[in-house]
Amino acid sequence: MQTLPILALAAAAMLAGPAFADKVPLPTAADRQWQLPAVPMPGDNASTPARVALGKALFFDPRLSGNGATSCASCHNPSLGWSDGLKTAIGMGGVVLARATPTIVNTAFNTQFMWDGRKKSLEDQALGPMKAADEMNTDFPAVIDRLRAMPAYVTLFERAYPGEPVGEETIAKAMAAFERTVVSKDSPFDRWLAGDARAITLSQYRGFRVFADPARGNCGTCHSGPNFTDNGFHNIGLRGAGAKPDMGRFAIRPVAAMKGAFKTPTLRDIALTGPYFRDGSAATLRDVVEHYARGGDDRSNLSGDMKRLDLSEQDKSDLVAFLHALTGRRPPVTTPLLPQ
């Protein structure tokens, strides 16, 4: 008679076992290497409310462009993950450009800028599209004269950079200060790393394990660290388009390994910024996973970090689920009232 409770308990344990096994575990100490640190600030351009306010006005102001109708926000739209939702960017006069518009989310953590890494700081990067004839085509002398003629803008500059003139340098610094506030954090993955085992689903947890395992997903080799980028350049085997393929980093650093190599983008907020890759050739995150699973398409100068992956359908679905867990909570973005 006394054996019945023991048998009942054993049976209950057998039934309960799978349920406990299906719970998302808490992160390990090693997992916490993925926790996002504080936003780094340069010593000569630390963000202040005045600098951010000026930079935001400049970022949204179309009068800084050559045609007076295109602002930085025209391509880096906060409603579209701070990108534009297009395969490749649309430039001045409706010209279709060769590369996709990268998000500005978490650019504060980058050490290389632009798809080919030709800019070395966020301040330097801020002026790049403005000076490009096929992007914003800004006439800087005319724009600076216009800004100096607007008392409200002059006041904004004086508050942000006392004693410094209204010019290219202060424009670049203010826009960089604003862009450093565009940070994706507090995603389900971040909340899991902070100790909330209920923040992510079991599928997302499995996807993270596939992602981080070099023998399975191998994703963390390039999409490494808290911002999910190694700030490096890799040829991932995209098929070349047209008679003159985009050589990427090779144009800046002419060594053979850089032919067709492009900067590793962050995966923060990646679910909001499709289509994907520098040419917009992947419509969905599942397309991205399939591309990596087959080891790329053009293997003529493939990165050594690329390899075919032995992934099950469940692995692929879990990887996509994990990528969705990298979407941060987004505070509402209001368009500033521009100085007149």
Short mmCIF file of C-alpha atoms in Angstrom, two decimals:
data_model
loop_
_atom_site.label_atom_id
_atom_site.label_comp_id
_atom_site.label_asym_id
_atom_site.label_seq_id
_atom_site.Cartn_x
_atom_site.Cartn_y
_atom_site.Cartn_z
CA MET A 1 0.00 0.00 0.00
CA GLN A 2 2.85 2.37 0.75
CA THR A 3 4.26 1.88 -2.75
CA LEU A 4 1.29 3.54 -4.44
CA PRO A 5 2.21 7.13 -3.48
CA ILE A 6 5.78 6.47 -4.58
CA LEU A 7 4.63 5.15 -7.94
CA ALA A 8 2.24 8.05 -8.30
CA LEU A 9 5.01 10.51 -7.60
CA ALA A 10 7.31 8.78 -10.08
CA ALA A 11 4.62 8.89 -12.75
CA ALA A 12 3.97 12.56 -12.04
CA ALA A 13 7.69 13.29 -12.30
CA MET A 14 7.85 11.53 -15.65
CA LEU A 15 4.97 13.66 -16.90
CA ALA A 16 6.42 16.83 -15.45
CA GLY A 17 9.94 16.23 -16.75
CA PRO A 18 9.40 17.37 -20.36
CA ALA A 19 7.57 20.49 -19.19
CA PHE A 20 10.51 21.52 -17.03
CA ALA A 21 12.90 20.67 -19.87
CA ASP A 22 10.93 22.96 -22.19
CA LYS A 23 11.46 26.01 -20.02
CA VAL A 24 13.89 28.68 -21.18
CA PRO A 25 17.02 28.50 -18.99
CA LEU A 26 18.53 31.56 -17.42
CA PRO A 27 21.59 33.01 -19.19
CA THR A 28 25.03 31.78 -18.25
CA ALA A 29 27.93 34.04 -17.33
CA ALA A 30 29.29 33.53 -20.85
CA ASP A 31 25.98 34.65 -22.38
CA ARG A 32 26.33 38.04 -20.73
CA GLN A 33 29.08 38.99 -23.17
CA TRP A 34 26.16 39.96 -25.42
CA GLN A 35 24.87 42.63 -23.03
CA LEU A 36 24.90 46.10 -24.58
CA PRO A 37 27.15 48.58 -22.73
CA ALA A 38 26.59 52.30 -22.30
CA VAL A 39 26.78 54.39 -25.47
CA PRO A 40 30.39 55.49 -26.06
CA MET A 41 30.98 59.22 -26.42
CA PRO A 42 33.96 61.02 -27.99
CA GLY A 43 35.72 63.38 -25.65
CA ASP A 44 35.24 66.37 -27.93
CA ASN A 45 31.56 65.79 -28.70
CA ALA A 46 29.76 64.34 -25.71
CA SER A 47 26.00 64.43 -26.19
CA THR A 48 24.05 67.14 -24.40
CA PRO A 49 20.34 68.00 -24.75
CA ALA A 50 21.27 71.13 -26.72
CA ARG A 51 23.50 69.22 -29.15
CA VAL A 52 20.91 66.49 -29.65
CA ALA A 53 18.16 69.08 -30.29
CA LEU A 54 20.28 70.84 -32.91
CA GLY A 55 21.31 67.58 -34.53
CA LYS A 56 17.72 66.36 -34.70
CA ALA A 57 16.60 69.58 -36.42
CA LEU A 58 19.42 69.28 -38.97
CA PHE A 59 18.69 65.57 -39.52
CA PHE A 60 15.05 66.27 -40.43
CA ASP A 61 15.61 69.53 -42.34
CA PRO A 62 15.32 69.11 -46.15
CA ARG A 63 16.75 72.59 -46.70
CA LEU A 64 20.22 71.15 -46.17
CA SER A 65 20.01 69.30 -49.49
CA GLY A 66 20.75 70.56 -52.97
CA ASN A 67 17.12 70.38 -54.06
CA GLY A 68 15.68 71.61 -50.77
CA ALA A 69 13.42 68.56 -50.59
CA THR A 70 15.61 65.73 -49.22
CA SER A 71 16.66 65.32 -45.61
CA CYS A 72 18.67 62.63 -43.86
CA ALA A 73 15.33 61.32 -42.58
CA SER A 74 14.13 60.86 -46.15
CA CYS A 75 16.25 57.71 -46.35
CA HIS A 76 16.69 57.04 -42.62
CA ASN A 77 13.01 56.98 -41.71
CA PRO A 78 12.27 56.17 -38.05
CA SER A 79 9.03 54.48 -39.12
CA LEU A 80 11.05 52.04 -41.25
CA GLY A 81 13.69 51.05 -38.72
CA TRP A 82 15.71 54.19 -39.58
CA SER A 83 16.16 52.87 -43.11
CA ASP A 84 13.87 53.22 -46.15
CA GLY A 85 12.31 49.81 -46.83
CA LEU A 86 13.74 49.74 -50.36
CA LYS A 87 16.07 47.23 -52.02
CA THR A 88 18.56 50.01 -52.72
CA ALA A 89 18.47 53.71 -51.98
CA ILE A 90 16.87 56.37 -54.16
CA GLY A 91 19.15 59.36 -54.67
CA MET A 92 18.92 62.87 -56.05
CA GLY A 93 16.49 63.17 -58.95
CA GLY A 94 15.10 59.69 -58.38
CA VAL A 95 18.33 57.91 -59.33
CA VAL A 96 18.40 54.32 -58.08
CA LEU A 97 21.65 53.80 -56.19
CA ALA A 98 23.68 50.59 -56.08
CA ARG A 99 23.55 49.96 -52.34
CA ALA A 100 20.84 49.62 -49.71
CA THR A 101 20.32 52.31 -47.10
CA PRO A 102 21.83 51.02 -43.84
CA THR A 103 20.00 51.72 -40.61
CA ILE A 104 21.49 54.30 -38.25
CA VAL A 105 20.36 52.22 -35.27
CA ASN A 106 23.27 51.69 -32.86
CA THR A 107 25.80 53.40 -35.12
CA ALA A 108 27.12 54.90 -31.89
CA PHE A 109 28.82 51.55 -31.23
CA ASN A 110 30.45 51.27 -34.67
CA THR A 111 34.11 51.77 -35.43
CA GLN A 112 33.72 51.62 -39.23
CA PHE A 113 31.08 53.46 -41.24
CA MET A 114 29.45 53.06 -44.64
CA TRP A 115 29.17 49.72 -46.44
CA ASP A 116 32.82 49.98 -47.52
CA GLY A 117 34.19 51.53 -44.32
CA ARG A 118 35.41 54.72 -45.93
CA LYS A 119 34.38 56.84 -42.93
CA LYS A 120 36.13 56.44 -39.59
CA SER A 121 33.86 58.38 -37.22
CA LEU A 122 30.19 59.16 -36.86
CA GLU A 123 31.00 62.84 -37.29
CA ASP A 124 32.80 62.14 -40.57
CA GLN A 125 30.01 59.85 -41.73
CA ALA A 126 27.33 62.49 -41.09
CA LEU A 127 28.61 64.68 -43.92
CA GLY A 128 29.21 61.84 -46.40
CA PRO A 129 25.69 61.59 -47.88
CA MET A 130 25.34 65.37 -47.83
CA LYS A 131 28.47 65.82 -49.95
CA ALA A 132 27.61 63.01 -52.38
CA ALA A 133 26.26 64.45 -55.64
CA ASP A 134 23.89 61.52 -56.17
CA GLU A 135 22.55 61.60 -52.60
CA MET A 136 21.84 64.96 -50.92
CA ASN A 137 24.16 67.07 -53.12
CA THR A 138 24.48 69.76 -50.46
CA ASP A 139 25.91 73.14 -51.41
CA PHE A 140 27.62 73.76 -48.08
CA PRO A 141 28.54 77.44 -48.51
CA ALA A 142 24.91 78.20 -49.42
CA VAL A 143 23.52 76.05 -46.59
CA ILE A 144 25.83 77.64 -44.01
CA ASP A 145 24.79 81.12 -45.16
CA ARG A 146 21.14 80.07 -44.89
CA LEU A 147 21.59 78.71 -41.36
CA ARG A 148 23.43 81.84 -40.23
CA ALA A 149 20.54 83.94 -41.53
CA MET A 150 18.02 82.13 -39.32
CA PRO A 151 18.08 83.53 -35.75
CA ALA A 152 16.48 80.37 -34.32
CA TYR A 153 19.20 78.18 -35.82
CA VAL A 154 21.92 80.56 -34.65
CA THR A 155 20.54 80.26 -31.11
CA LEU A 156 20.52 76.45 -31.37
CA PHE A 157 24.16 76.43 -32.49
CA GLU A 158 25.21 78.84 -29.73
CA ARG A 159 23.56 76.66 -27.07
CA ALA A 160 25.05 73.47 -28.46
CA TYR A 161 28.57 74.66 -29.29
CA PRO A 162 29.26 77.97 -27.51
CA GLY A 163 32.00 79.96 -29.18
CA GLU A 164 32.14 77.70 -32.24
CA PRO A 165 30.98 78.97 -35.64
CA VAL A 166 28.09 77.66 -37.68
CA GLY A 167 29.96 75.50 -40.16
CA GLU A 168 30.58 72.01 -41.49
CA GLU A 169 32.30 70.87 -38.30
CA THR A 170 29.51 71.89 -35.94
CA ILE A 171 26.86 70.54 -38.34
CA ALA A 172 28.65 67.17 -38.39
CA LYS A 173 29.10 67.10 -34.60
CA ALA A 174 25.46 67.96 -33.91
CA MET A 175 24.13 65.34 -36.31
CA ALA A 176 26.44 62.71 -34.80
CA ALA A 177 25.25 63.68 -31.30
CA PHE A 178 21.67 63.08 -32.39
CA GLU A 179 22.47 59.79 -34.12
CA ARG A 180 24.07 58.51 -30.91
CA THR A 181 20.63 58.69 -29.30
CA VAL A 182 19.16 56.25 -31.85
CA VAL A 183 19.82 53.13 -29.82
CA SER A 184 18.04 49.79 -29.90
CA LYS A 185 17.99 48.26 -26.44
CA ASP A 186 15.61 46.58 -24.03
CA SER A 187 14.76 43.90 -26.58
CA PRO A 188 13.35 40.54 -25.42
CA PHE A 189 16.89 39.18 -25.74
CA ASP A 190 18.25 41.98 -23.54
CA ARG A 191 15.59 41.30 -20.92
CA TRP A 192 16.49 37.60 -20.97
CA LEU A 193 20.16 38.49 -20.49
CA ALA A 194 19.10 40.60 -17.50
CA GLY A 195 17.56 37.50 -15.91
CA ASP A 196 13.95 37.34 -17.15
CA ALA A 197 13.60 33.77 -18.42
CA ARG A 198 10.08 34.57 -19.68
CA ALA A 199 11.26 37.37 -21.97
CA ILE A 200 12.00 35.05 -24.90
CA THR A 201 10.29 31.97 -26.27
CA LEU A 202 11.80 28.53 -26.34
CA SER A 203 12.16 28.83 -30.12
CA GLN A 204 14.08 32.10 -29.73
CA TYR A 205 16.33 30.51 -27.10
CA ARG A 206 17.07 27.56 -29.38
CA GLY A 207 17.75 30.01 -32.20
CA PHE A 208 20.28 31.87 -30.07
CA ARG A 209 22.10 28.63 -29.34
CA VAL A 210 22.24 27.81 -33.06
CA PHE A 211 23.34 31.38 -33.81
CA ALA A 212 26.20 31.36 -31.31
CA ASP A 213 27.47 27.83 -32.01
CA PRO A 214 30.36 27.88 -34.54
CA ALA A 215 29.60 24.27 -35.44
CA ARG A 216 25.96 24.99 -36.27
CA GLY A 217 24.89 28.51 -37.24
CA ASN A 218 28.34 30.12 -37.12
CA CYS A 219 26.57 33.51 -37.13
CA GLY A 220 28.42 34.90 -34.14
CA THR A 221 31.72 34.70 -35.98
CA CYS A 222 30.91 37.93 -37.83
CA HIS A 223 27.82 39.18 -35.99
CA SER A 224 29.72 39.18 -32.73
CA GLY A 225 29.50 41.12 -29.51
CA PRO A 226 26.65 43.14 -27.98
CA ASN A 227 25.94 45.05 -31.19
CA PHE A 228 26.06 41.88 -33.33
CA THR A 229 28.81 43.09 -35.66
CA ASP A 230 32.57 42.62 -35.79
CA ASN A 231 32.89 45.94 -37.66
CA GLY A 232 34.71 43.91 -40.29
CA PHE A 233 34.27 43.27 -44.00
CA HIS A 234 33.30 39.99 -45.62
CA ASN A 235 32.36 38.66 -49.04
CA ILE A 236 29.25 36.60 -48.26
CA GLY A 237 28.74 35.26 -51.76
CA LEU A 238 26.07 37.55 -53.18
CA ARG A 239 25.65 37.23 -56.92
CA GLY A 240 27.18 40.17 -58.81
CA ALA A 241 24.76 42.46 -60.63
CA GLY A 242 25.50 43.71 -64.13
CA ALA A 243 28.74 43.89 -66.06
CA LYS A 244 30.52 45.89 -63.36
CA PRO A 245 30.06 44.27 -59.95
CA ASP A 246 30.37 46.35 -56.78
CA MET A 247 33.86 45.69 -55.38
CA GLY A 248 32.99 46.99 -51.92
CA ARG A 249 35.87 47.37 -49.48
CA PHE A 250 38.40 46.62 -52.23
CA ALA A 251 37.95 50.17 -53.56
CA ILE A 252 39.20 51.48 -50.20
CA ARG A 253 41.67 48.74 -49.32
CA PRO A 254 42.85 47.01 -52.51
CA VAL A 255 43.76 43.57 -51.26
CA ALA A 256 42.35 40.41 -52.82
CA ALA A 257 40.36 39.33 -49.75
CA MET A 258 38.38 42.58 -49.85
CA LYS A 259 36.94 42.07 -53.35
CA GLY A 260 33.19 42.11 -52.93
CA ALA A 261 33.52 42.46 -49.15
CA PHE A 262 31.11 44.68 -47.26
CA LYS A 263 30.73 45.76 -43.66
CA THR A 264 28.93 43.42 -41.28
CA PRO A 265 25.70 45.22 -40.30
CA THR A 266 24.25 45.17 -36.81
CA LEU A 267 21.41 42.73 -36.23
CA ARG A 268 19.77 44.97 -33.67
CA ASP A 269 16.21 45.78 -34.90
CA ILE A 270 16.92 43.62 -37.95
CA ALA A 271 13.26 42.56 -38.22
CA LEU A 272 12.37 46.21 -38.98
CA THR A 273 14.90 46.92 -41.73
CA GLY A 274 14.18 44.56 -44.63
CA PRO A 275 14.93 43.91 -47.41
CA TYR A 276 18.39 42.63 -46.54
CA PHE A 277 22.02 42.60 -47.69
CA ARG A 278 23.81 45.55 -49.28
CA ASP A 279 21.88 44.97 -52.53
CA GLY A 280 18.48 44.28 -50.97
CA SER A 281 18.39 40.85 -52.61
CA ALA A 282 16.88 39.03 -49.60
CA ALA A 283 13.25 39.94 -49.02
CA THR A 284 12.82 38.19 -45.66
CA LEU A 285 14.87 37.00 -42.72
CA ARG A 286 14.14 33.44 -43.80
CA ASP A 287 15.76 34.29 -47.16
CA VAL A 288 18.81 35.52 -45.27
CA VAL A 289 19.05 32.31 -43.27
CA GLU A 290 18.68 30.20 -46.42
CA HIS A 291 21.49 32.15 -48.10
CA TYR A 292 23.88 31.40 -45.25
CA ALA A 293 22.71 27.80 -44.96
CA ARG A 294 23.74 27.09 -48.54
CA GLY A 295 27.06 28.85 -48.01
CA GLY A 296 26.39 31.77 -50.35
CA ASP A 297 25.89 31.73 -54.10
CA ASP A 298 28.97 33.27 -55.74
CA ARG A 299 31.99 31.47 -54.27
CA SER A 300 34.65 33.08 -56.46
CA ASN A 301 36.03 35.22 -53.61
CA LEU A 302 34.07 33.93 -50.67
CA SER A 303 35.09 34.87 -47.12
CA GLY A 304 36.79 32.09 -45.20
CA ASP A 305 34.15 32.53 -42.52
CA MET A 306 31.41 31.39 -44.92
CA LYS A 307 30.56 27.69 -45.06
CA ARG A 308 27.59 25.47 -45.79
CA LEU A 309 25.50 24.87 -42.70
CA ASP A 310 23.83 21.63 -41.73
CA LEU A 311 20.62 23.18 -40.42
CA SER A 312 17.26 21.49 -39.99
CA GLU A 313 14.00 23.27 -40.82
CA GLN A 314 13.51 23.70 -37.08
CA ASP A 315 16.96 25.32 -36.79
CA LYS A 316 16.11 27.79 -39.54
CA SER A 317 12.77 28.70 -38.00
CA ASP A 318 14.41 29.11 -34.60
CA LEU A 319 17.10 31.38 -36.05
CA VAL A 320 14.44 33.65 -37.55
CA ALA A 321 12.58 33.67 -34.23
CA PHE A 322 15.78 34.67 -32.43
CA LEU A 323 16.40 37.55 -34.85
CA HIS A 324 12.95 38.88 -33.99
CA ALA A 325 13.98 38.81 -30.32
CA LEU A 326 16.56 41.53 -31.12
CA THR A 327 13.91 44.19 -31.71
CA GLY A 328 14.17 46.81 -28.98
CA ARG A 329 11.39 48.78 -27.41
CA ARG A 330 11.00 51.89 -29.53
CA PRO A 331 10.20 55.23 -27.95
CA PRO A 332 7.98 57.43 -30.13
CA VAL A 333 9.89 59.76 -32.45
CA THR A 334 8.42 63.20 -33.03
CA THR A 335 9.37 65.31 -36.01
CA PRO A 336 10.94 68.55 -34.76
CA LEU A 337 9.50 71.98 -35.49
CA LEU A 338 12.15 73.39 -37.79
CA PRO A 339 13.49 76.94 -37.45
CA GLN A 340 12.07 79.42 -39.95
#
